[in-house]
Coordinates of C-alpha atoms and ligand atoms in Angstrom, one line a residue:
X1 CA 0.0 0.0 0.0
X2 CA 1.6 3.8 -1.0
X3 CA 1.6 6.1 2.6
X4 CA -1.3 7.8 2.1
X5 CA 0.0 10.6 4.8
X6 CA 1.5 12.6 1.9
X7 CA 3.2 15.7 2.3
X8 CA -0.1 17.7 1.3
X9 CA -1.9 15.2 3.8
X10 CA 0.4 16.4 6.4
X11 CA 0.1 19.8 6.1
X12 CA -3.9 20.0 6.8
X13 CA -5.1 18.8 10.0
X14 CA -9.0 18.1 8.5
X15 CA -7.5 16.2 5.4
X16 CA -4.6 14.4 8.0
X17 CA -7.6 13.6 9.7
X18 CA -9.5 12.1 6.8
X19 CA -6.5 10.1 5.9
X20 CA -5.9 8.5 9.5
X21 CA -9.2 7.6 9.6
X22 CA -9.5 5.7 6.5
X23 CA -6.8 3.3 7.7
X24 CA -8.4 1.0 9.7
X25 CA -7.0 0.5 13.2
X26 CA -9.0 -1.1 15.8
X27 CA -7.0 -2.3 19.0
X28 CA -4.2 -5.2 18.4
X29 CA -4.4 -3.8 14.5
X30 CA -2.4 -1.1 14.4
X31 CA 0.9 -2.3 12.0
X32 CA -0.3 -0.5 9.3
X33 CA -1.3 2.8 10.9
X34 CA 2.0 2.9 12.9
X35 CA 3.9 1.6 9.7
X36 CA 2.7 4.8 7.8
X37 CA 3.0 7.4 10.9
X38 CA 7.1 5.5 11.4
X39 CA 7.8 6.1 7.9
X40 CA 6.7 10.1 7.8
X41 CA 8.2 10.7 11.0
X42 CA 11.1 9.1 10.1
X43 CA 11.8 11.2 6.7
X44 CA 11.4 14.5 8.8
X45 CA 15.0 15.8 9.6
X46 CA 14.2 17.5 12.6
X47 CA 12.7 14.1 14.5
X48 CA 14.6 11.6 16.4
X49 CA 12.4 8.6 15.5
X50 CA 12.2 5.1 17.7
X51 CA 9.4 2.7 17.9
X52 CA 8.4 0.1 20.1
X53 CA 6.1 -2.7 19.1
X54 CA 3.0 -0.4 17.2
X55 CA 3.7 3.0 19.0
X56 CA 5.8 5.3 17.9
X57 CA 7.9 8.4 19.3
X58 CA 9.4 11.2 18.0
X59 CA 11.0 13.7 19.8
X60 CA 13.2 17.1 18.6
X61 CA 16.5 18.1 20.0
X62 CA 16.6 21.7 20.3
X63 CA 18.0 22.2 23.8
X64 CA 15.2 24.0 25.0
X65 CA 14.9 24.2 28.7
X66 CA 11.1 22.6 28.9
X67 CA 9.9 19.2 27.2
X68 CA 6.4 18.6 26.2
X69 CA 4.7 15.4 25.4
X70 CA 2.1 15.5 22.6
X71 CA 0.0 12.0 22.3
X72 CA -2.6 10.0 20.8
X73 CA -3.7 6.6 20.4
X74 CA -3.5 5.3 17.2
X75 CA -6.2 2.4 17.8
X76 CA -10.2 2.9 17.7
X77 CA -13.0 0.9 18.9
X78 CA -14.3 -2.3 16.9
X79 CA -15.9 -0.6 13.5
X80 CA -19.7 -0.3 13.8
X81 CA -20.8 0.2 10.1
X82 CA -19.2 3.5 10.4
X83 CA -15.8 3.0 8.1
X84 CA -14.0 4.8 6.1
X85 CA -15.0 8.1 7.1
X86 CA -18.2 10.7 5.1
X87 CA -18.5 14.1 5.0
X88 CA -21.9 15.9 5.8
X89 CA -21.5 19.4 5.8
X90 CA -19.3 20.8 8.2
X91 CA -19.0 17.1 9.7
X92 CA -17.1 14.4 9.2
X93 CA -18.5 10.9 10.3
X94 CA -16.6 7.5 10.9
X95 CA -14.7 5.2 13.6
X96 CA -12.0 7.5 15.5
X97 CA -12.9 11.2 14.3
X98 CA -13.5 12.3 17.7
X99 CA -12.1 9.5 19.5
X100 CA -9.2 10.4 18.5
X101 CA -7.7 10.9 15.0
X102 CA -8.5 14.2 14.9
X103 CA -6.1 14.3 17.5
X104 CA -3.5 12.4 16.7
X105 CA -4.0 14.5 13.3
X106 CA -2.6 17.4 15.4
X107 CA 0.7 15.8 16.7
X108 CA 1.3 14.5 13.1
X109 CA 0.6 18.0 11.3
X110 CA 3.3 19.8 14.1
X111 CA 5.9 16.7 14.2
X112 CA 6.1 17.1 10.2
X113 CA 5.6 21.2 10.0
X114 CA 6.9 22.9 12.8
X115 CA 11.0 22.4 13.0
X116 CA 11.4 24.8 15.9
X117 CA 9.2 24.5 18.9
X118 CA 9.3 26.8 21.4
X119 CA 9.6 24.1 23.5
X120 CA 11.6 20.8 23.0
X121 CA 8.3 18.0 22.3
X122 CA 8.1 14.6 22.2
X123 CA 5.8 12.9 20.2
X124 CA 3.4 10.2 21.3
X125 CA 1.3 7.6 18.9
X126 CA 0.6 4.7 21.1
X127 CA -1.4 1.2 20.0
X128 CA -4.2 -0.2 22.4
X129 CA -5.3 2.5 24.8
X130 CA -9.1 1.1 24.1
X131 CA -8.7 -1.8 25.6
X132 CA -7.3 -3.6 28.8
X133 CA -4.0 -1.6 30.4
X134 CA -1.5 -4.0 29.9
X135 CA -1.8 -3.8 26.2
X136 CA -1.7 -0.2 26.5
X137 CA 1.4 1.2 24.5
X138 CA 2.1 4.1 27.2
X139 CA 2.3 1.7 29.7
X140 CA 4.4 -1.0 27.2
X141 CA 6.7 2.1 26.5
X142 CA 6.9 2.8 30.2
X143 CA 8.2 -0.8 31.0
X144 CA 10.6 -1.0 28.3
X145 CA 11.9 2.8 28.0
X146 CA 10.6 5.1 31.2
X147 CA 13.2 7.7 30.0
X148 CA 11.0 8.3 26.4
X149 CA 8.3 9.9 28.8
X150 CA 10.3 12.0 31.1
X151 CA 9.0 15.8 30.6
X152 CA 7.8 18.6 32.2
X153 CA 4.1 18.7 30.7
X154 CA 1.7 16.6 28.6
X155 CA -0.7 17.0 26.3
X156 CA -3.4 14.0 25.9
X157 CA -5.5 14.4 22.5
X158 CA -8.6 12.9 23.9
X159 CA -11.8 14.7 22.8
X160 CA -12.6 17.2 24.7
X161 CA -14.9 19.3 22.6
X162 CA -11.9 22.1 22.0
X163 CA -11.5 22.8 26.0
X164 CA -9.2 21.7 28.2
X165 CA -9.7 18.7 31.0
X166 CA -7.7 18.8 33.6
X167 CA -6.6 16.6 36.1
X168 CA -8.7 13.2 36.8
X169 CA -11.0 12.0 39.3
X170 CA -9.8 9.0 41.7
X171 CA -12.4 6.1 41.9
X172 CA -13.4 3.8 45.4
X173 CA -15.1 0.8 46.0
X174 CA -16.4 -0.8 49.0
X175 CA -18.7 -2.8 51.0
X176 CA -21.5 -1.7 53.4
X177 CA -22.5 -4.7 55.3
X178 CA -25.3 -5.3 57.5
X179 CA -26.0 -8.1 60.0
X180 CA -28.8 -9.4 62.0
X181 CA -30.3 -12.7 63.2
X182 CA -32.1 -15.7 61.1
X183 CA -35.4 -16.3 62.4
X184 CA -38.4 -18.2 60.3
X185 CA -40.4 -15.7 58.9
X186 CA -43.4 -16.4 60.4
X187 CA -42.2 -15.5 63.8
X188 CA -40.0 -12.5 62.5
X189 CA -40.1 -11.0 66.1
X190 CA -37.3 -13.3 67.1
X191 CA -35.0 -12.1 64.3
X192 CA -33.3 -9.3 63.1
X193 CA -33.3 -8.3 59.6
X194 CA -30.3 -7.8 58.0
X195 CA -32.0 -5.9 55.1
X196 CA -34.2 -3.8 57.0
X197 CA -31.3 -2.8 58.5
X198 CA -29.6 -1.2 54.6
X199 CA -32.1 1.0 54.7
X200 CA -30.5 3.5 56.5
X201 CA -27.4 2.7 54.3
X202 CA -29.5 3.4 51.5
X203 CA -31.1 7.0 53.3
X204 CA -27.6 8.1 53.8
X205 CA -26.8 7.5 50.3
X206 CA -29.7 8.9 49.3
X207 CA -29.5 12.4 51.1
X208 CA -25.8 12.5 50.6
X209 CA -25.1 15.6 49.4
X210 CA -22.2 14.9 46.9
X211 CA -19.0 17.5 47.6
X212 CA -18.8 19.9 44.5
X213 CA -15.0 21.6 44.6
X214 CA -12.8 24.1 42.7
X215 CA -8.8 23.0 42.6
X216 CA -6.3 24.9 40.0
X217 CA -10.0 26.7 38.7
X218 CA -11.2 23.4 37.8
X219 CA -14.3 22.7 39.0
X220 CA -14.5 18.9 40.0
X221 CA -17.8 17.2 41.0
X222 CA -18.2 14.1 43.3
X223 CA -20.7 11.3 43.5
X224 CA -21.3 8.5 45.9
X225 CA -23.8 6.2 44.8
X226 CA -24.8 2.3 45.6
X227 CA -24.0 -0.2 42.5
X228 CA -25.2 -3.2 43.7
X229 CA -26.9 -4.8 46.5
X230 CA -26.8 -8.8 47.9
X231 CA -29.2 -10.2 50.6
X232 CA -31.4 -12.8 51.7
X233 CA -31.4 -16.7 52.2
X234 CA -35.0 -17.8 51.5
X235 CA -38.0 -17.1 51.0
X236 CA -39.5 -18.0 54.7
X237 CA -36.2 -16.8 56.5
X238 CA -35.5 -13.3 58.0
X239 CA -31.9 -12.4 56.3
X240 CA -29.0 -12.4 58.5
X241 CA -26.6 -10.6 56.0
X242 CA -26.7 -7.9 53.5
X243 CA -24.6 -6.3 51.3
X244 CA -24.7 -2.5 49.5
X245 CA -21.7 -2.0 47.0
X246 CA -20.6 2.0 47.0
X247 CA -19.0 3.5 44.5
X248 CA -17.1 6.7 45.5
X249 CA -15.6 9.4 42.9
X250 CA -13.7 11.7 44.7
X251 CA -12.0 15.0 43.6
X252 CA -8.2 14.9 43.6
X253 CA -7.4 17.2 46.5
X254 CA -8.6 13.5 48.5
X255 CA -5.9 11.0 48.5
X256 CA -7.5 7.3 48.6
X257 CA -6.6 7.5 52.3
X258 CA -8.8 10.7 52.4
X259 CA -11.1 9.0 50.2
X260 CA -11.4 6.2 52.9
X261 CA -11.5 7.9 55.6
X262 CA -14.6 10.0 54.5
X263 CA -16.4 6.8 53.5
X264 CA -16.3 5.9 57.2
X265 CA -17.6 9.0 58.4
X266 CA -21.1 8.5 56.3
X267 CA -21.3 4.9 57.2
X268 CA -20.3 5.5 60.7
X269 CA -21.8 2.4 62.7
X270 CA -21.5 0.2 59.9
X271 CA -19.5 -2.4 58.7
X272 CA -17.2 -0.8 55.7
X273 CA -14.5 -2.7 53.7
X274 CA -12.7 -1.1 50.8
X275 CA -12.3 -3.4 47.8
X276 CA -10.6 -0.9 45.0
X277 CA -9.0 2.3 44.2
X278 CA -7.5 4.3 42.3
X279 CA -6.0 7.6 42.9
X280 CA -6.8 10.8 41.2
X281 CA -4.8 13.3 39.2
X282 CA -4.3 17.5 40.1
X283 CA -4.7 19.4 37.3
X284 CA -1.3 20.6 37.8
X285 CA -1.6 23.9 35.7
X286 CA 1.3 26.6 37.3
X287 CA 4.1 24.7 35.7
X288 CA 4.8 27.1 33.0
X289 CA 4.3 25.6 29.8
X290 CA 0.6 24.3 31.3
X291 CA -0.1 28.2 31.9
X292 CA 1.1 29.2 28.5
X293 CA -1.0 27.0 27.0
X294 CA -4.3 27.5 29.0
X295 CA -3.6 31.2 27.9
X296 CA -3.7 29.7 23.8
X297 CA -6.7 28.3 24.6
X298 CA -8.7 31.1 26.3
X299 CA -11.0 29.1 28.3
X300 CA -11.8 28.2 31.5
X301 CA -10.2 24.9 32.1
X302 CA -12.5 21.9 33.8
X303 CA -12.1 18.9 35.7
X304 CA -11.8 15.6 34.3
X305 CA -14.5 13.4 35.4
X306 CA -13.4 10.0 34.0
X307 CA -9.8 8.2 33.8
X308 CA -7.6 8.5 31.0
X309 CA -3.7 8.4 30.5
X310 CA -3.5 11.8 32.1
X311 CA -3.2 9.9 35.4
X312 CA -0.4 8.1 34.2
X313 CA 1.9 11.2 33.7
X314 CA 0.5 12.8 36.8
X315 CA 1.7 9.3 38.9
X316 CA 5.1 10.5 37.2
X317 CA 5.2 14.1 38.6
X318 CA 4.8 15.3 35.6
X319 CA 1.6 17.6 34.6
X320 CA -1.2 16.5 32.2
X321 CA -4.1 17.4 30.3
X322 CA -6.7 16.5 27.6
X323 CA -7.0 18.8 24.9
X324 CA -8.8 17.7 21.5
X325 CA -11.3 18.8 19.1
X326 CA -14.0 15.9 19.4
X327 CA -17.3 15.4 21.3
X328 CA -16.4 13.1 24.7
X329 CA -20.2 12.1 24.2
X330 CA -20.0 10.7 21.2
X331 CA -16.7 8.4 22.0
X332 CA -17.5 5.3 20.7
X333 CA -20.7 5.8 19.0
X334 CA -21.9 4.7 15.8
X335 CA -22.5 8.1 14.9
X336 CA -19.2 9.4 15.9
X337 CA -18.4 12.7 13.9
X338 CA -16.0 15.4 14.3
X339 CA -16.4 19.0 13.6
X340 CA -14.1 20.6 10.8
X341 CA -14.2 23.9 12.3
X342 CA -13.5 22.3 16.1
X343 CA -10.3 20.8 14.7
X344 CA -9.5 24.1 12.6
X345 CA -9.7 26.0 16.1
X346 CA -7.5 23.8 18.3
X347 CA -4.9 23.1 15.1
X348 CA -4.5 27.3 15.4
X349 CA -4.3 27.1 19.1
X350 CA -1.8 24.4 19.1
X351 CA 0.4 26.5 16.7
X352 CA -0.4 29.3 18.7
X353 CA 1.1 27.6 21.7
X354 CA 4.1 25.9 20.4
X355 CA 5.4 28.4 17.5
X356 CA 8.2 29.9 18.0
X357 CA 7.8 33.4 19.7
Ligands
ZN1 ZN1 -9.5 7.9 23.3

């Protein structure tokens, strides 16, 4: 197959976009993809060029006294009757315009057209980061070369609908259990029941009123909901046992001992075990090159509400956002569609931000 990431290709975001979309990349097929990004990166004087299994890295040299990270994941979703890509209008359709070729698009345009960065950047295009972690090519990349992530800020290309998402939310499970004594049910008054007693579990869910909180101007918002509930023995018995499964999404100014700490306080007098968690992210934006490129953008930033690869550079010390022109909510659809003007706008605010000054 000829590369179809020309040098015309490359220099327009929309048609770069159009062109990584039509080659089809779903997770655990990305050869081809990576073979064409490899070969234009590689042909680019400017770009130090390794690769490692399907992603591919390309940093400059320049000296500069900051590193950036620029990266997106070259791998989509299965295809859903939605490939190659249409254009309707001002939109184009098919698997991976929002999520996330129209991102990757924008490290590819400024690795092949923009030999001076103001900053020294290393480019990311990584295989698998749909599916499970340890396929993942950030974290494959991270076991093999740690020292091709080091840097002082990053830049995810997720969709984010043109603003920037900031840090991430950390995640908790547990376990509210309540106990009481079998007894047959038709003489319940020498029992206690167990599932009676989750009511008040469930009440103090119910009236919980979820912390809503402002860190680095991003506004993060928590939720503590129940996910699943087990109970009973049989149908003539008065249940013994009960169990309410919480889910907890906590801002990132909690730690998961924080995180743990405050589930106990709203389940005080019951039984709590913690089962799961994961830490969130700051949004880490006073590191210089994160304020100068909130300022490109112009917007208010927000917090992050799911988990994405940000986390992974935050765990590193080292500063992270999303930034890209697609729709989150439409990640994954059948319908998924990106606007041309959305990736016009951030295209021009990425140049804005990394142009020489
Ligand atoms: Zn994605």
């Amino acid at each position: 197959m000829e590369n179809p990431l020309t040098p015309e290709v490359l220099a327009d975001p929309v048609q770069l976009t159009r062109a990584l979309v039509d080659i089809e990349s779903v997770s655990l097929n990305e050869k081809v993809i990576a073979d064409c990004v490899e070969e234009v990166l590689r042909g680019v004087p400017h770009l130090t060029t390794h690769r490692h299994g399907n992603t591919v890295m390309a940093r400059t040299d320049l000296g500069r006294s900051q590193r950036v990270v620029l990266a997106g994941h070259l791998d989509t979703v299965p295809l859903n009757n939605n490939f190659p890509s249409t254009m309707r209008g001002d939109l184009m359709y098919g698997c991976g315009t929002s999520d996330m070729k129209s991102g990757v698009a924008y490290a590819l345009h400024l690795a092949a057209t923009l030999p001076d960065p103001r900053y020294d950047v290393t480019y990311f295009f990584y295989e698998a980061e749909e599916i499970e972690s340890r396929y993942n090519g950030l974290t494959l990349v991270g076991q093999a070369y740690p020292e091709w992530l080091e840097a002082d800020f990053a830049v995810l290309l997720e969709p984010t609908y043109g603003i920037v998402e900031a840090g991430c939310q950390g995640t908790m499970r547990a376990v509210v259990t309540t106990t009481g004594e079998r007894a047959h049910a038709a003489r319940s008054w020498h029992g206690v029941n167990a599932i009676h007693a989750a009511g008040e579990v469930l009440r103090r869910l119910q009236t919980y009123e979820a912390r809503r909180v402002t860190i680095e101007g991003c506004d993060f918002r928590e939720g503590m909901n129940a996910v699943r509930i087990v109970g009973g023995v049989a149908g003539n018995v008065i249940p013994d046992h009960c169990e309410i499964e919480v889910n907890y999404r906590y801002a990132p100014d909690r730690d998961p001992a924080a995180a743990e700490e405050h589930l106990r306080e709203v389940f005080a007098g019951f039984e709590v075990t913690v089962t799961d968690a994961a830490a969130g992210a700051a949004p880490g934006l006073d590191a210089a090159p994160a304020r100068e490129f909130l300022a490109a953008v112009g917007a208010a930033p927000i917090g992050k509400l799911g988990w994405t690869d940000v986390a992974r550079f935050a765990a590193m010390g080292i500063p992270a956002l999303n930034f890209g022109p697609g729709d989150p909510n439409l990640a994954h659809h059948k319908d998924e569609h990106v606007e041309i003007s959305k990736i016009r706008d951030g295209a021009a605010t990425l140049h804005r931000w990394l142009a020489p000054a």
